[in-house]
């Protein structure tokens, strides 16, 4: 098996034992990136020399006898929404083209401290607004399973990089499903930690009360190792939870659901769901039951209005957060020829620098926050958010975790929903409630749809700081399905 097809845990062990060097592992992944990037477009920036220098540093630290973590020397792809002092950070937008931040995000800093080797920055929907990575100012990323289809969004570059074996690990951010939905449609694992469990310091903000950094990997254990590496309290983030990181690695190692109470969300199914997705979902629920879990149906009525409430709250916060891109401080500046006012320069810059989806959400959010409409729209949406949190609280009084399909369909063709925002937004129908309540949730592959042979994801939702429950159930599903298939899902054939 080539180095690019090994798990992160395997690579870490090989590097630690001295069987291979971090430089050899990094070079193998750089070669893979060079081979497939023209087809996939997962990366916005790759600097081979910087990558190899990071790897040489890890090898030198180990040679000096320093004790390093389990992921030291393992390559990682980093979503281009986290600031990196040594690489450009664009958030997928022309308004930040070429911008080099003066500091590292906390997640970036912790990756470096853990000895992970950052290969480069991955593509995304502009400012993380989208479900397909078609909204990137730098062109769409393509799904390695079928290059004519989307890899999910907004973290589609990160999911595609892992699915295409360009990296064993990647980072993403999840605001309404932007880790779990891409993971589902590319056949990998994606985790949204508890809100506040991973630091937002240095993360370019979309919706501050929802944005959550999290890991992508090709298996559950690798995702747990990565989450443990960059999680934990950060005094630089006022929303960071001052509590121990849940024991996610131990939970992934346990992988046992015997005696666990699992709730199937009644509201997630039926019309609008692809038959092949529902078939794999119901089979996986039966599998969990056969492994000793107690399965019951749970009703969460407010989940049906989570989507419209989200599309008031998220654009409102986006409208406020993106006001900082004003052509005065950093980033793009258009029309500053000495004849125009600051207001004119600002208007010209934002018109040229923001894409259509970002403009749509700024307009929606500004309207929802405007005088006379605040209570009718934003205020009502926040009340719905409270109802969603109460439904979760009631559900977790009956069960340990909730399960649903991660997304109603498999990956759709590039361009199919580009002119239909409502159809695009429905891709996050099942994932949004966990963001609204701040809960932990993971997507794990659960098979291929009969209609198109494309991956289907199972979503597992747990209470706040119940991240370990997500990993425990996900590992059980992964282990049981791998036994059934005789190998990992991803070995069944991406297009590359």
mmCIF file of N, CA and C in Angstrom, residues 10 16 45 72 76 123 127 131 146 150 197 220 224 290 302 310 324 332 335 349 371 379 417-419 440 466:
data_model
loop_
_atom_site.group_PDB
_atom_site.id
_atom_site.type_symbol
_atom_site.label_atom_id
_atom_site.label_comp_id
_atom_site.label_asym_id
_atom_site.label_seq_id
_atom_site.Cartn_x
_atom_site.Cartn_y
_atom_site.Cartn_z
ATOM 1 N N UNK A 10 -1.543 5.223 11.030
ATOM 2 C CA UNK A 10 -0.480 4.367 10.486
ATOM 3 C C UNK A 10 0.742 5.195 10.102
ATOM 4 N N UNK A 16 7.179 7.594 13.601
ATOM 5 C CA UNK A 16 7.709 7.472 14.966
ATOM 6 C C UNK A 16 8.726 6.338 15.075
ATOM 7 N N UNK A 45 -3.830 26.831 -2.560
ATOM 8 C CA UNK A 45 -2.417 27.184 -2.384
ATOM 9 C C UNK A 45 -1.661 25.964 -1.887
ATOM 10 N N UNK A 72 2.525 13.573 14.665
ATOM 11 C CA UNK A 72 3.707 14.332 14.259
ATOM 12 C C UNK A 72 4.230 13.815 12.919
ATOM 13 N N UNK A 76 -1.466 17.368 6.420
ATOM 14 C CA UNK A 76 -2.861 17.794 6.569
ATOM 15 C C UNK A 76 -3.161 18.914 5.580
ATOM 16 N N UNK A 123 -9.833 24.761 -1.091
ATOM 17 C CA UNK A 123 -10.914 25.540 -1.691
ATOM 18 C C UNK A 123 -12.184 25.457 -0.847
ATOM 19 N N UNK A 127 -16.327 32.662 1.680
ATOM 20 C CA UNK A 127 -16.641 32.946 3.090
ATOM 21 C C UNK A 127 -17.472 31.836 3.726
ATOM 22 N N UNK A 131 -23.145 25.053 -0.229
ATOM 23 C CA UNK A 131 -23.218 23.613 0.036
ATOM 24 C C UNK A 131 -22.606 22.792 -1.089
ATOM 25 N N UNK A 146 -16.935 11.143 -8.657
ATOM 26 C CA UNK A 146 -17.492 11.443 -9.984
ATOM 27 C C UNK A 146 -17.168 12.909 -10.239
ATOM 28 N N UNK A 150 -20.538 17.603 -7.329
ATOM 29 C CA UNK A 150 -20.030 18.481 -6.276
ATOM 30 C C UNK A 150 -19.436 17.642 -5.137
ATOM 31 N N UNK A 197 -16.047 24.050 21.584
ATOM 32 C CA UNK A 197 -15.056 23.026 21.916
ATOM 33 C C UNK A 197 -13.775 23.174 21.123
ATOM 34 N N UNK A 220 -12.701 6.847 11.476
ATOM 35 C CA UNK A 220 -13.164 7.494 12.711
ATOM 36 C C UNK A 220 -12.008 7.787 13.661
ATOM 37 N N UNK A 224 -10.784 11.412 15.305
ATOM 38 C CA UNK A 224 -10.695 11.624 16.754
ATOM 39 C C UNK A 224 -9.311 12.145 17.151
ATOM 40 N N UNK A 290 -28.775 -4.673 15.782
ATOM 41 C CA UNK A 290 -28.176 -6.011 15.858
ATOM 42 C C UNK A 290 -26.909 -6.027 16.714
ATOM 43 N N UNK A 302 -39.718 20.964 16.064
ATOM 44 C CA UNK A 302 -39.136 22.240 15.632
ATOM 45 C C UNK A 302 -38.058 22.064 14.562
ATOM 46 N N UNK A 310 -32.539 29.242 10.343
ATOM 47 C CA UNK A 310 -31.094 29.360 10.076
ATOM 48 C C UNK A 310 -30.828 30.411 9.009
ATOM 49 N N UNK A 324 -16.654 44.424 7.804
ATOM 50 C CA UNK A 324 -15.241 44.806 7.994
ATOM 51 C C UNK A 324 -14.482 44.879 6.670
ATOM 52 N N UNK A 332 -8.846 43.797 -1.060
ATOM 53 C CA UNK A 332 -9.063 44.479 -2.338
ATOM 54 C C UNK A 332 -9.473 45.950 -2.140
ATOM 55 N N UNK A 335 -11.245 51.502 -7.398
ATOM 56 C CA UNK A 335 -11.740 52.852 -7.679
ATOM 57 C C UNK A 335 -11.104 53.957 -6.881
ATOM 58 N N UNK A 349 -15.634 48.402 -4.318
ATOM 59 C CA UNK A 349 -14.822 47.262 -3.870
ATOM 60 C C UNK A 349 -15.695 46.081 -3.504
ATOM 61 N N UNK A 371 -34.421 48.218 11.065
ATOM 62 C CA UNK A 371 -35.427 48.768 11.972
ATOM 63 C C UNK A 371 -36.832 48.459 11.470
ATOM 64 N N UNK A 379 -35.682 38.199 15.461
ATOM 65 C CA UNK A 379 -36.185 37.866 16.794
ATOM 66 C C UNK A 379 -36.971 36.565 16.804
ATOM 67 N N UNK A 417 -27.952 22.949 -9.262
ATOM 68 C CA UNK A 417 -28.716 23.793 -8.333
ATOM 69 C C UNK A 417 -28.179 25.216 -8.268
ATOM 70 N N UNK A 418 -27.254 25.552 -9.156
ATOM 71 C CA UNK A 418 -26.595 26.854 -9.081
ATOM 72 C C UNK A 418 -27.567 28.019 -9.187
ATOM 73 N N UNK A 419 -28.647 27.850 -9.937
ATOM 74 C CA UNK A 419 -29.618 28.930 -10.133
ATOM 75 C C UNK A 419 -30.859 28.775 -9.266
ATOM 76 N N UNK A 440 -22.851 18.378 19.421
ATOM 77 C CA UNK A 440 -21.872 17.623 18.647
ATOM 78 C C UNK A 440 -22.593 16.743 17.633
ATOM 79 N N UNK A 466 -20.925 15.989 24.325
ATOM 80 C CA UNK A 466 -21.083 14.536 24.171
ATOM 81 C C UNK A 466 -20.374 14.032 22.925
#
